[in-house]
Amino acid sequence: MTRPLDGALNEESFWQVKKLEQGSTVVRCQSNPIRSAYELLWEDIKCGNISSVNLQNSLRRILENYFKIWAGMSKDEFCALFDGRDKLICQSLFSWVNDAPHSIHDDLYINHGEQTNEAYLRVFRDIFDKAGQLGHYDMMVGNSDY
């Protein structure tokens, strides 16, 4: 004999576990949250509450997937578009691409800090802009201007 389910269990519901800067949280979703791995990487960036190591990994994987596979551009071609500190940040972003998956960094040993994350996100956006791919960036972060 089966008993009727109550509340959320009666309805179709979706749940997602998200790792945040300080711990993890379980979030109930109104619709099916299943997306491609590439879309989920962009969701990590949009959330704004991501640990520096997860941010690093998400940026690395997006650059690797979009530019190395689809655009066929090299690290040197991108970094030549920047000067000064931004050029160093661009080189660092692409060095992460070259690191993985052989080296895995841990928040315990690396803490880039909020300002560094902001600088990496700014240069990350500029990579798309300078490569003529800002429309893709805007679409993926949900900017309605594209």
PDB file of C-alpha atoms in Angstrom:
ATOM      1  CA  MET A   1       0.000   0.000   0.000  1.00  0.00           C
ATOM      2  CA  THR A   2       1.405   3.377  -0.975  1.00  0.00           C
ATOM      3  CA  ARG A   3       0.895   6.552   0.982  1.00  0.00           C
ATOM      4  CA  PRO A   4       0.211   9.876  -0.736  1.00  0.00           C
ATOM      5  CA  LEU A   5       3.255  12.127  -0.841  1.00  0.00           C
ATOM      6  CA  ASP A   6       2.937  15.607   0.553  1.00  0.00           C
ATOM      7  CA  GLY A   7       4.365  19.040  -0.266  1.00  0.00           C
ATOM      8  CA  ALA A   8       7.284  19.215  -2.672  1.00  0.00           C
ATOM      9  CA  LEU A   9       7.408  15.457  -2.977  1.00  0.00           C
ATOM     10  CA  ASN A  10       3.986  15.458  -4.656  1.00  0.00           C
ATOM     11  CA  GLU A  11       5.263  17.765  -7.390  1.00  0.00           C
ATOM     12  CA  GLU A  12       8.064  17.260  -9.814  1.00  0.00           C
ATOM     13  CA  SER A  13      10.975  19.134  -8.299  1.00  0.00           C
ATOM     14  CA  PHE A  14      14.632  19.628  -9.073  1.00  0.00           C
ATOM     15  CA  TRP A  15      17.472  20.157  -6.633  1.00  0.00           C
ATOM     16  CA  GLN A  16      20.991  21.411  -7.148  1.00  0.00           C
ATOM     17  CA  VAL A  17      23.998  21.390  -4.812  1.00  0.00           C
ATOM     18  CA  LYS A  18      26.258  24.451  -5.262  1.00  0.00           C
ATOM     19  CA  LYS A  19      29.707  24.941  -3.764  1.00  0.00           C
ATOM     20  CA  LEU A  20      30.087  28.527  -2.543  1.00  0.00           C
ATOM     21  CA  GLU A  21      32.989  30.461  -1.057  1.00  0.00           C
ATOM     22  CA  GLN A  22      31.904  29.436   2.434  1.00  0.00           C
ATOM     23  CA  GLY A  23      30.500  25.915   2.237  1.00  0.00           C
ATOM     24  CA  SER A  24      27.769  24.460   0.071  1.00  0.00           C
ATOM     25  CA  THR A  25      24.062  24.960  -0.318  1.00  0.00           C
ATOM     26  CA  VAL A  26      21.147  22.953  -1.726  1.00  0.00           C
ATOM     27  CA  VAL A  27      18.830  24.954  -3.979  1.00  0.00           C
ATOM     28  CA  ARG A  28      15.379  23.958  -5.191  1.00  0.00           C
ATOM     29  CA  CYS A  29      14.881  24.762  -8.873  1.00  0.00           C
ATOM     30  CA  GLN A  30      11.508  25.518 -10.460  1.00  0.00           C
ATOM     31  CA  SER A  31      12.631  24.016 -13.754  1.00  0.00           C
ATOM     32  CA  ASN A  32      15.069  21.323 -14.767  1.00  0.00           C
ATOM     33  CA  PRO A  33      18.570  22.734 -14.133  1.00  0.00           C
ATOM     34  CA  ILE A  34      20.287  20.244 -16.438  1.00  0.00           C
ATOM     35  CA  ARG A  35      22.412  22.088 -18.956  1.00  0.00           C
ATOM     36  CA  SER A  36      25.556  21.349 -20.883  1.00  0.00           C
ATOM     37  CA  ALA A  37      28.823  21.410 -18.976  1.00  0.00           C
ATOM     38  CA  TYR A  38      29.787  24.531 -20.931  1.00  0.00           C
ATOM     39  CA  GLU A  39      26.603  26.364 -19.856  1.00  0.00           C
ATOM     40  CA  LEU A  40      27.191  25.378 -16.233  1.00  0.00           C
ATOM     41  CA  LEU A  41      30.688  26.894 -16.335  1.00  0.00           C
ATOM     42  CA  TRP A  42      29.148  30.210 -17.332  1.00  0.00           C
ATOM     43  CA  GLU A  43      26.571  29.849 -14.527  1.00  0.00           C
ATOM     44  CA  ASP A  44      29.466  29.588 -12.054  1.00  0.00           C
ATOM     45  CA  ILE A  45      30.891  32.862 -13.316  1.00  0.00           C
ATOM     46  CA  LYS A  46      27.523  34.655 -13.252  1.00  0.00           C
ATOM     47  CA  CYS A  47      26.747  33.661  -9.658  1.00  0.00           C
ATOM     48  CA  GLY A  48      29.431  36.000  -8.256  1.00  0.00           C
ATOM     49  CA  ASN A  49      29.833  33.887  -5.113  1.00  0.00           C
ATOM     50  CA  ILE A  50      32.455  31.462  -6.343  1.00  0.00           C
ATOM     51  CA  SER A  51      35.678  30.440  -4.674  1.00  0.00           C
ATOM     52  CA  SER A  52      38.868  31.623  -6.348  1.00  0.00           C
ATOM     53  CA  VAL A  53      39.891  28.073  -7.239  1.00  0.00           C
ATOM     54  CA  ASN A  54      36.504  27.291  -8.793  1.00  0.00           C
ATOM     55  CA  LEU A  55      36.630  30.599 -10.667  1.00  0.00           C
ATOM     56  CA  GLN A  56      40.084  29.723 -11.981  1.00  0.00           C
ATOM     57  CA  ASN A  57      38.898  26.312 -13.132  1.00  0.00           C
ATOM     58  CA  SER A  58      35.738  27.677 -14.790  1.00  0.00           C
ATOM     59  CA  LEU A  59      37.625  30.410 -16.662  1.00  0.00           C
ATOM     60  CA  ARG A  60      40.274  27.919 -17.763  1.00  0.00           C
ATOM     61  CA  ARG A  61      37.720  25.447 -19.066  1.00  0.00           C
ATOM     62  CA  ILE A  62      35.722  28.108 -20.938  1.00  0.00           C
ATOM     63  CA  LEU A  63      38.854  29.463 -22.612  1.00  0.00           C
ATOM     64  CA  GLU A  64      39.992  25.969 -23.443  1.00  0.00           C
ATOM     65  CA  ASN A  65      36.632  24.942 -24.914  1.00  0.00           C
ATOM     66  CA  TYR A  66      35.676  28.098 -26.736  1.00  0.00           C
ATOM     67  CA  PHE A  67      38.942  29.456 -28.035  1.00  0.00           C
ATOM     68  CA  LYS A  68      41.226  26.479 -28.414  1.00  0.00           C
ATOM     69  CA  ILE A  69      38.581  24.175 -29.858  1.00  0.00           C
ATOM     70  CA  TRP A  70      36.185  26.517 -31.681  1.00  0.00           C
ATOM     71  CA  ALA A  71      38.221  29.619 -32.538  1.00  0.00           C
ATOM     72  CA  GLY A  72      41.580  27.913 -33.085  1.00  0.00           C
ATOM     73  CA  MET A  73      43.515  30.862 -31.662  1.00  0.00           C
ATOM     74  CA  SER A  74      46.731  30.496 -29.716  1.00  0.00           C
ATOM     75  CA  LYS A  75      47.640  31.902 -26.311  1.00  0.00           C
ATOM     76  CA  ASP A  76      50.240  34.159 -27.918  1.00  0.00           C
ATOM     77  CA  GLU A  77      47.683  35.650 -30.312  1.00  0.00           C
ATOM     78  CA  PHE A  78      45.431  36.594 -27.395  1.00  0.00           C
ATOM     79  CA  CYS A  79      48.115  37.886 -25.086  1.00  0.00           C
ATOM     80  CA  ALA A  80      49.554  40.088 -27.844  1.00  0.00           C
ATOM     81  CA  LEU A  81      46.281  42.051 -27.711  1.00  0.00           C
ATOM     82  CA  PHE A  82      47.043  43.231 -24.139  1.00  0.00           C
ATOM     83  CA  ASP A  83      49.647  45.466 -22.486  1.00  0.00           C
ATOM     84  CA  GLY A  84      51.049  45.845 -18.970  1.00  0.00           C
ATOM     85  CA  ARG A  85      49.297  44.188 -16.042  1.00  0.00           C
ATOM     86  CA  ASP A  86      46.398  43.007 -18.199  1.00  0.00           C
ATOM     87  CA  LYS A  87      48.867  41.143 -20.425  1.00  0.00           C
ATOM     88  CA  LEU A  88      50.213  39.346 -17.341  1.00  0.00           C
ATOM     89  CA  ILE A  89      46.679  38.464 -16.256  1.00  0.00           C
ATOM     90  CA  CYS A  90      45.893  37.171 -19.760  1.00  0.00           C
ATOM     91  CA  GLN A  91      49.057  35.045 -19.708  1.00  0.00           C
ATOM     92  CA  SER A  92      48.056  33.742 -16.298  1.00  0.00           C
ATOM     93  CA  LEU A  93      44.569  32.796 -17.518  1.00  0.00           C
ATOM     94  CA  PHE A  94      46.069  30.859 -20.392  1.00  0.00           C
ATOM     95  CA  SER A  95      48.720  29.275 -18.191  1.00  0.00           C
ATOM     96  CA  TRP A  96      45.821  27.805 -16.204  1.00  0.00           C
ATOM     97  CA  VAL A  97      44.657  26.262 -19.470  1.00  0.00           C
ATOM     98  CA  ASN A  98      48.087  24.710 -19.914  1.00  0.00           C
ATOM     99  CA  ASP A  99      48.203  23.501 -16.252  1.00  0.00           C
ATOM    100  CA  ALA A 100      45.069  21.447 -16.230  1.00  0.00           C
ATOM    101  CA  PRO A 101      44.231  18.738 -15.593  1.00  0.00           C
ATOM    102  CA  HIS A 102      47.717  17.882 -14.354  1.00  0.00           C
ATOM    103  CA  SER A 103      47.725  20.297 -11.435  1.00  0.00           C
ATOM    104  CA  ILE A 104      44.817  20.840  -9.118  1.00  0.00           C
ATOM    105  CA  HIS A 105      44.974  23.816  -6.791  1.00  0.00           C
ATOM    106  CA  ASP A 106      43.232  23.991  -3.449  1.00  0.00           C
ATOM    107  CA  ASP A 107      41.669  26.976  -1.636  1.00  0.00           C
ATOM    108  CA  LEU A 108      43.753  25.972   1.374  1.00  0.00           C
ATOM    109  CA  TYR A 109      46.950  26.980  -0.425  1.00  0.00           C
ATOM    110  CA  ILE A 110      45.737  29.582  -2.916  1.00  0.00           C
ATOM    111  CA  ASN A 111      43.549  32.568  -2.180  1.00  0.00           C
ATOM    112  CA  HIS A 112      43.483  35.078  -5.004  1.00  0.00           C
ATOM    113  CA  GLY A 113      41.183  37.451  -3.161  1.00  0.00           C
ATOM    114  CA  GLU A 114      38.168  39.391  -4.361  1.00  0.00           C
ATOM    115  CA  GLN A 115      40.151  42.114  -6.179  1.00  0.00           C
ATOM    116  CA  THR A 116      42.185  39.545  -8.085  1.00  0.00           C
ATOM    117  CA  ASN A 117      39.021  37.691  -9.073  1.00  0.00           C
ATOM    118  CA  GLU A 118      37.587  40.976 -10.375  1.00  0.00           C
ATOM    119  CA  ALA A 119      40.737  41.625 -12.428  1.00  0.00           C
ATOM    120  CA  TYR A 120      40.635  38.122 -13.913  1.00  0.00           C
ATOM    121  CA  LEU A 121      36.946  38.470 -14.765  1.00  0.00           C
ATOM    122  CA  ARG A 122      37.601  41.856 -16.415  1.00  0.00           C
ATOM    123  CA  VAL A 123      40.450  40.495 -18.557  1.00  0.00           C
ATOM    124  CA  PHE A 124      38.421  37.355 -19.288  1.00  0.00           C
ATOM    125  CA  ARG A 125      35.674  39.583 -20.733  1.00  0.00           C
ATOM    126  CA  ASP A 126      38.269  41.634 -22.624  1.00  0.00           C
ATOM    127  CA  ILE A 127      39.619  38.466 -24.258  1.00  0.00           C
ATOM    128  CA  PHE A 128      36.206  37.918 -25.831  1.00  0.00           C
ATOM    129  CA  ASP A 129      35.983  41.603 -26.765  1.00  0.00           C
ATOM    130  CA  LYS A 130      39.435  41.784 -28.382  1.00  0.00           C
ATOM    131  CA  ALA A 131      38.850  38.497 -30.213  1.00  0.00           C
ATOM    132  CA  GLY A 132      35.651  39.887 -31.743  1.00  0.00           C
ATOM    133  CA  GLN A 133      33.547  37.439 -29.722  1.00  0.00           C
ATOM    134  CA  LEU A 134      31.832  39.827 -27.287  1.00  0.00           C
ATOM    135  CA  GLY A 135      28.419  38.751 -28.591  1.00  0.00           C
ATOM    136  CA  HIS A 136      29.091  35.224 -27.367  1.00  0.00           C
ATOM    137  CA  TYR A 137      30.251  36.523 -23.973  1.00  0.00           C
ATOM    138  CA  ASP A 138      27.158  38.717 -23.610  1.00  0.00           C
ATOM    139  CA  MET A 139      24.852  35.858 -24.588  1.00  0.00           C
ATOM    140  CA  MET A 140      26.452  33.499 -22.078  1.00  0.00           C
ATOM    141  CA  VAL A 141      26.343  35.945 -19.148  1.00  0.00           C
ATOM    142  CA  GLY A 142      22.784  36.991 -20.013  1.00  0.00           C
ATOM    143  CA  ASN A 143      23.456  40.567 -21.145  1.00  0.00           C
ATOM    144  CA  SER A 144      20.418  41.683 -23.115  1.00  0.00           C
ATOM    145  CA  ASP A 145      22.494  44.187 -25.129  1.00  0.00           C
ATOM    146  CA  TYR A 146      23.914  41.613 -27.556  1.00  0.00           C
TER     147      TYR A 146
END
